[in-house]
Amino acid sequence: MTDQDPGGISPFQQMVASGAGAVVTSLFMTPLDVVKVRLQSQRPSMANGKCLLYCNGVLEPLYLCPNGARCATWFQDPTRFTGTMDAFVKIVRHEGTRTLWSGLPATLVMTVPATAIYFTAYDQLKALLCGRALTSDLYAPMVAGALARLGTVTVISPLELMRTKLQAQHVSYRELGACVRTAVAQGGWRSLWLGWGPTALRDVPFSALYWFNYELVKRWLNGLRPKDQTSVGMSFVAGGISGTVAAVLTLPFDVVKTQRQVALGAMEAVRVTPLRMDSTWLLLRRIRAESGTRGLFAGFLPRIIKAAPSCAIMISTYEFSKSFFQRLNQDRLLGA
């Protein structure tokens, strides 16, 4: 079977397996992603006559605050979130439970092809690197994961921008097309890749760390078992641990990515054409100056709560689906 990977399944079967994992993971994890985006897209107050642009998930109103007293009512707004559980409660209370799955169709449109491309590219690249001895078996997962993620981020970045706008601004699907056209008119086609830099800085190191740790933890859990015979339970545990570690280390870049993408909505609200976007490092310094180090880790709890189970569910579903196709292919060979 020359068109199949060392695990005994074809690239198409790898794509089907990873796509199934993406669907299952998205159904469970979208509410946590919605809460994370809402928390990260909030901005601290700026008094003394400055404008307050606050994305509460329903609309992005502009608040003019000539003095602190006039802002008092806004600070008591029930849709301003103080934490993860507070966001869950207020979103359900004021917007309905369905809001927690806002952007799910866009998420599926993005994650299914992205995951299929990503996981298939990872397996093929890892097999290539190991097969041709281009790098050691220890570092092959790290290199393959980074390269696979870089290519996927570039292809999927415009779809993630749309998903973030759906979740942060709560626009309808009919309005999404108008939002995209407005974004292109104001910022050019490059605006569709708004946030590509911080997304790559978040996802490429995340992927490298994730696959490196996943293979190590899986090998440790497997013991003397063949590496291609990993049980679903072991994959679940290894994926959860690896996802948590990678998510913690890359969270500041996730905050920057979210703020940069919702910034496009801010410019639309005040009808300002962006001249030049701040660099990732400048945004990191600004967030730290406005909100302290804690601001760099906004959405920490929902990201961690999401990362561990989502990585665990995704990789275990993928491994289970791969095992299914491996058995199917073996049965076909025996029956031939």
Tab-separated table of N, CA and C in Angstrom, residues 43-125:
chain	number	residue	atom	x	y	z
A	43	ARG	N	-12.098	45.508	27.089
A	43	ARG	CA	-10.987	46.428	27.273
A	43	ARG	C	-11.181	47.164	28.576
A	44	PRO	N	-10.107	47.527	29.288
A	44	PRO	CA	-10.237	48.292	30.511
A	44	PRO	C	-10.743	49.693	30.232
A	45	SER	N	-11.254	50.336	31.250
A	45	SER	CA	-11.840	51.670	31.083
A	45	SER	C	-10.776	52.714	30.826
A	46	MET	N	-11.179	53.757	30.119
A	46	MET	CA	-10.295	54.894	29.873
A	46	MET	C	-11.124	56.155	30.099
A	47	ALA	N	-10.932	56.803	31.198
A	47	ALA	CA	-11.717	57.979	31.537
A	47	ALA	C	-11.009	59.237	31.053
A	48	ASN	N	-11.335	60.339	31.712
A	48	ASN	CA	-10.713	61.623	31.379
A	48	ASN	C	-10.997	62.043	29.940
A	49	GLY	N	-12.257	61.907	29.523
A	49	GLY	CA	-12.649	62.451	28.233
A	49	GLY	C	-12.404	61.553	27.049
A	50	LYS	N	-11.846	60.367	27.268
A	50	LYS	CA	-11.577	59.481	26.139
A	50	LYS	C	-12.797	58.627	25.835
A	51	CYS	N	-12.773	58.003	24.656
A	51	CYS	CA	-13.891	57.162	24.236
A	51	CYS	C	-13.706	55.748	24.775
A	52	LEU	N	-14.820	55.130	25.108
A	52	LEU	CA	-14.808	53.748	25.524
A	52	LEU	C	-15.489	52.916	24.440
A	53	LEU	N	-14.762	52.028	23.847
A	53	LEU	CA	-15.350	51.136	22.867
A	53	LEU	C	-15.360	49.757	23.479
A	54	TYR	N	-16.553	49.254	23.782
A	54	TYR	CA	-16.663	48.020	24.531
A	54	TYR	C	-17.440	46.992	23.731
A	55	CYS	N	-16.811	45.877	23.439
A	55	CYS	CA	-17.480	44.799	22.712
A	55	CYS	C	-18.115	43.868	23.726
A	56	ASN	N	-19.449	43.953	23.875
A	56	ASN	CA	-20.126	43.101	24.849
A	56	ASN	C	-20.698	41.852	24.201
A	57	GLY	N	-20.399	41.613	22.954
A	57	GLY	CA	-20.858	40.415	22.297
A	57	GLY	C	-22.164	40.600	21.550
A	58	VAL	N	-22.884	41.683	21.809
A	58	VAL	CA	-24.129	41.950	21.106
A	58	VAL	C	-23.935	43.078	20.113
A	59	LEU	N	-23.224	44.112	20.528
A	59	LEU	CA	-22.895	45.223	19.646
A	59	LEU	C	-21.659	45.901	20.201
A	60	GLU	N	-21.112	46.824	19.434
A	60	GLU	CA	-19.923	47.545	19.882
A	60	GLU	C	-20.243	49.026	19.963
A	61	PRO	N	-20.919	49.456	21.033
A	61	PRO	CA	-21.274	50.866	21.161
A	61	PRO	C	-20.081	51.717	21.563
A	62	LEU	N	-20.121	52.954	21.149
A	62	LEU	CA	-19.075	53.905	21.507
A	62	LEU	C	-19.564	54.735	22.678
A	63	TYR	N	-18.853	54.720	23.772
A	63	TYR	CA	-19.236	55.466	24.960
A	63	TYR	C	-18.319	56.669	25.113
A	64	LEU	N	-18.899	57.865	25.102
A	64	LEU	CA	-18.135	59.085	25.308
A	64	LEU	C	-18.181	59.431	26.786
A	65	CYS	N	-17.026	59.523	27.396
A	65	CYS	CA	-16.959	59.732	28.835
A	65	CYS	C	-16.215	61.011	29.162
A	66	PRO	N	-16.905	62.159	29.196
A	66	PRO	CA	-16.224	63.394	29.542
A	66	PRO	C	-15.785	63.424	30.986
A	67	ASN	N	-16.434	62.637	31.838
A	67	ASN	CA	-15.976	62.548	33.224
A	67	ASN	C	-16.323	61.168	33.758
A	68	GLY	N	-15.708	60.830	34.863
A	68	GLY	CA	-15.878	59.497	35.408
A	68	GLY	C	-17.297	59.193	35.822
A	69	ALA	N	-18.061	60.199	36.305
A	69	ALA	CA	-19.401	59.957	36.812
A	69	ALA	C	-20.324	59.427	35.721
A	70	ARG	N	-20.201	59.960	34.502
A	70	ARG	CA	-21.084	59.546	33.415
A	70	ARG	C	-20.799	58.108	32.984
A	71	CYS	N	-19.652	57.583	33.394
A	71	CYS	CA	-19.325	56.213	33.038
A	71	CYS	C	-19.802	55.216	34.088
A	72	ALA	N	-20.301	55.736	35.218
A	72	ALA	CA	-20.657	54.843	36.317
A	72	ALA	C	-21.711	53.824	35.906
A	73	THR	N	-22.725	54.269	35.150
A	73	THR	CA	-23.785	53.350	34.743
A	73	THR	C	-23.239	52.253	33.842
A	74	TRP	N	-22.326	52.621	32.962
A	74	TRP	CA	-21.765	51.636	32.043
A	74	TRP	C	-20.989	50.554	32.786
A	75	PHE	N	-20.271	50.962	33.844
A	75	PHE	CA	-19.499	49.986	34.590
A	75	PHE	C	-20.397	48.988	35.322
A	76	GLN	N	-21.673	49.365	35.510
A	76	GLN	CA	-22.612	48.461	36.152
A	76	GLN	C	-23.390	47.639	35.126
A	77	ASP	N	-23.024	47.769	33.863
A	77	ASP	CA	-23.707	47.037	32.807
A	77	ASP	C	-23.629	45.538	33.094
A	78	PRO	N	-24.780	44.826	33.076
A	78	PRO	CA	-24.769	43.415	33.427
A	78	PRO	C	-24.020	42.528	32.450
A	79	THR	N	-23.686	43.068	31.278
A	79	THR	CA	-22.963	42.249	30.320
A	79	THR	C	-21.465	42.496	30.351
A	80	ARG	N	-20.999	43.214	31.360
A	80	ARG	CA	-19.557	43.317	31.560
A	80	ARG	C	-19.152	42.159	32.453
A	81	PHE	N	-18.182	41.375	31.994
A	81	PHE	CA	-17.851	40.133	32.681
A	81	PHE	C	-16.634	40.313	33.583
A	82	THR	N	-16.708	39.716	34.764
A	82	THR	CA	-15.613	39.800	35.719
A	82	THR	C	-14.820	38.500	35.817
A	83	GLY	N	-15.313	37.449	35.205
A	83	GLY	CA	-14.617	36.170	35.251
A	83	GLY	C	-15.332	35.132	34.408
A	84	THR	N	-14.795	33.922	34.420
A	84	THR	CA	-15.324	32.866	33.565
A	84	THR	C	-16.755	32.487	33.929
A	85	MET	N	-16.998	32.171	35.207
A	85	MET	CA	-18.341	31.768	35.616
A	85	MET	C	-19.317	32.935	35.479
A	86	ASP	N	-18.844	34.158	35.771
A	86	ASP	CA	-19.687	35.337	35.615
A	86	ASP	C	-20.115	35.492	34.151
A	87	ALA	N	-19.187	35.221	33.225
A	87	ALA	CA	-19.513	35.315	31.801
A	87	ALA	C	-20.536	34.256	31.401
A	88	PHE	N	-20.343	33.035	31.862
A	88	PHE	CA	-21.304	31.976	31.561
A	88	PHE	C	-22.709	32.355	32.027
A	89	VAL	N	-22.802	32.791	33.288
A	89	VAL	CA	-24.104	33.099	33.879
A	89	VAL	C	-24.782	34.249	33.147
A	90	LYS	N	-24.030	35.337	32.877
A	90	LYS	CA	-24.625	36.516	32.267
A	90	LYS	C	-24.978	36.296	30.799
A	91	ILE	N	-24.172	35.530	30.088
A	91	ILE	CA	-24.502	35.244	28.691
A	91	ILE	C	-25.801	34.453	28.617
A	92	VAL	N	-25.936	33.433	29.466
A	92	VAL	CA	-27.158	32.623	29.467
A	92	VAL	C	-28.359	33.448	29.912
A	93	ARG	N	-28.174	34.274	30.937
A	93	ARG	CA	-29.282	35.050	31.505
A	93	ARG	C	-29.775	36.124	30.549
A	94	HIS	N	-28.853	36.854	29.915
A	94	HIS	CA	-29.241	38.014	29.116
A	94	HIS	C	-29.370	37.721	27.626
A	95	GLU	N	-28.713	36.662	27.149
A	95	GLU	CA	-28.710	36.408	25.708
A	95	GLU	C	-29.243	35.032	25.326
A	96	GLY	N	-29.424	34.160	26.313
A	96	GLY	CA	-29.945	32.838	26.031
A	96	GLY	C	-28.843	31.801	25.873
A	97	THR	N	-29.218	30.556	26.139
A	97	THR	CA	-28.237	29.470	26.087
A	97	THR	C	-27.663	29.283	24.692
A	98	ARG	N	-28.479	29.516	23.663
A	98	ARG	CA	-28.023	29.301	22.285
A	98	ARG	C	-26.818	30.180	21.944
A	99	THR	N	-26.678	31.310	22.643
A	99	THR	CA	-25.559	32.205	22.366
A	99	THR	C	-24.221	31.522	22.631
A	100	LEU	N	-24.204	30.571	23.562
A	100	LEU	CA	-22.963	29.864	23.864
A	100	LEU	C	-22.466	29.053	22.666
A	101	TRP	N	-23.360	28.795	21.720
A	101	TRP	CA	-22.951	28.090	20.498
A	101	TRP	C	-22.966	29.025	19.291
A	102	SER	N	-22.889	30.336	19.554
A	102	SER	CA	-22.837	31.282	18.446
A	102	SER	C	-21.546	31.050	17.668
A	103	GLY	N	-21.659	31.089	16.362
A	103	GLY	CA	-20.491	30.854	15.532
A	103	GLY	C	-20.164	29.392	15.315
A	104	LEU	N	-21.040	28.467	15.803
A	104	LEU	CA	-20.740	27.047	15.632
A	104	LEU	C	-20.655	26.637	14.159
A	105	PRO	N	-21.610	27.038	13.293
A	105	PRO	CA	-21.461	26.676	11.876
A	105	PRO	C	-20.159	27.206	11.278
A	106	ALA	N	-19.812	28.470	11.621
A	106	ALA	CA	-18.544	29.022	11.120
A	106	ALA	C	-17.363	28.265	11.698
A	107	THR	N	-17.490	27.838	12.962
A	107	THR	CA	-16.428	27.062	13.584
A	107	THR	C	-16.240	25.735	12.859
A	108	LEU	N	-17.359	25.073	12.533
A	108	LEU	CA	-17.269	23.796	11.830
A	108	LEU	C	-16.694	23.984	10.426
A	109	VAL	N	-17.147	25.053	9.742
A	109	VAL	CA	-16.629	25.329	8.398
A	109	VAL	C	-15.121	25.539	8.435
A	110	MET	N	-14.638	26.132	9.525
A	110	MET	CA	-13.212	26.393	9.646
A	110	MET	C	-12.447	25.182	10.165
A	111	THR	N	-12.958	24.566	11.247
A	111	THR	CA	-12.171	23.542	11.926
A	111	THR	C	-12.106	22.219	11.179
A	112	VAL	N	-13.185	21.841	10.498
A	112	VAL	CA	-13.163	20.541	9.822
A	112	VAL	C	-12.090	20.502	8.729
A	113	PRO	N	-12.102	21.444	7.758
A	113	PRO	CA	-11.019	21.401	6.765
A	113	PRO	C	-9.655	21.716	7.361
A	114	ALA	N	-9.605	22.640	8.336
A	114	ALA	CA	-8.320	22.988	8.943
A	114	ALA	C	-7.715	21.795	9.656
A	115	THR	N	-8.539	21.096	10.430
A	115	THR	CA	-8.045	19.932	11.162
A	115	THR	C	-7.643	18.809	10.211
A	116	ALA	N	-8.432	18.625	9.153
A	116	ALA	CA	-8.102	17.596	8.174
A	116	ALA	C	-6.752	17.878	7.524
A	117	ILE	N	-6.551	19.139	7.128
A	117	ILE	CA	-5.270	19.530	6.523
A	117	ILE	C	-4.130	19.375	7.532
A	118	TYR	N	-4.374	19.860	8.741
A	118	TYR	CA	-3.335	19.911	9.771
A	118	TYR	C	-2.871	18.516	10.184
A	119	PHE	N	-3.801	17.650	10.560
A	119	PHE	CA	-3.418	16.323	11.042
A	119	PHE	C	-2.818	15.468	9.933
A	120	THR	N	-3.387	15.577	8.730
A	120	THR	CA	-2.832	14.808	7.620
A	120	THR	C	-1.424	15.286	7.279
A	121	ALA	N	-1.251	16.612	7.252
A	121	ALA	CA	0.081	17.165	6.972
A	121	ALA	C	1.072	16.757	8.053
A	122	TYR	N	0.623	16.766	9.309
A	122	TYR	CA	1.525	16.380	10.403
A	122	TYR	C	2.000	14.942	10.255
A	123	ASP	N	1.068	14.022	10.041
A	123	ASP	CA	1.449	12.613	9.914
A	123	ASP	C	2.359	12.377	8.717
A	124	GLN	N	2.042	13.037	7.602
A	124	GLN	CA	2.865	12.850	6.408
A	124	GLN	C	4.256	13.456	6.585
A	125	LEU	N	4.314	14.651	7.205
A	125	LEU	CA	5.610	15.294	7.430
A	125	LEU	C	6.462	14.513	8.427
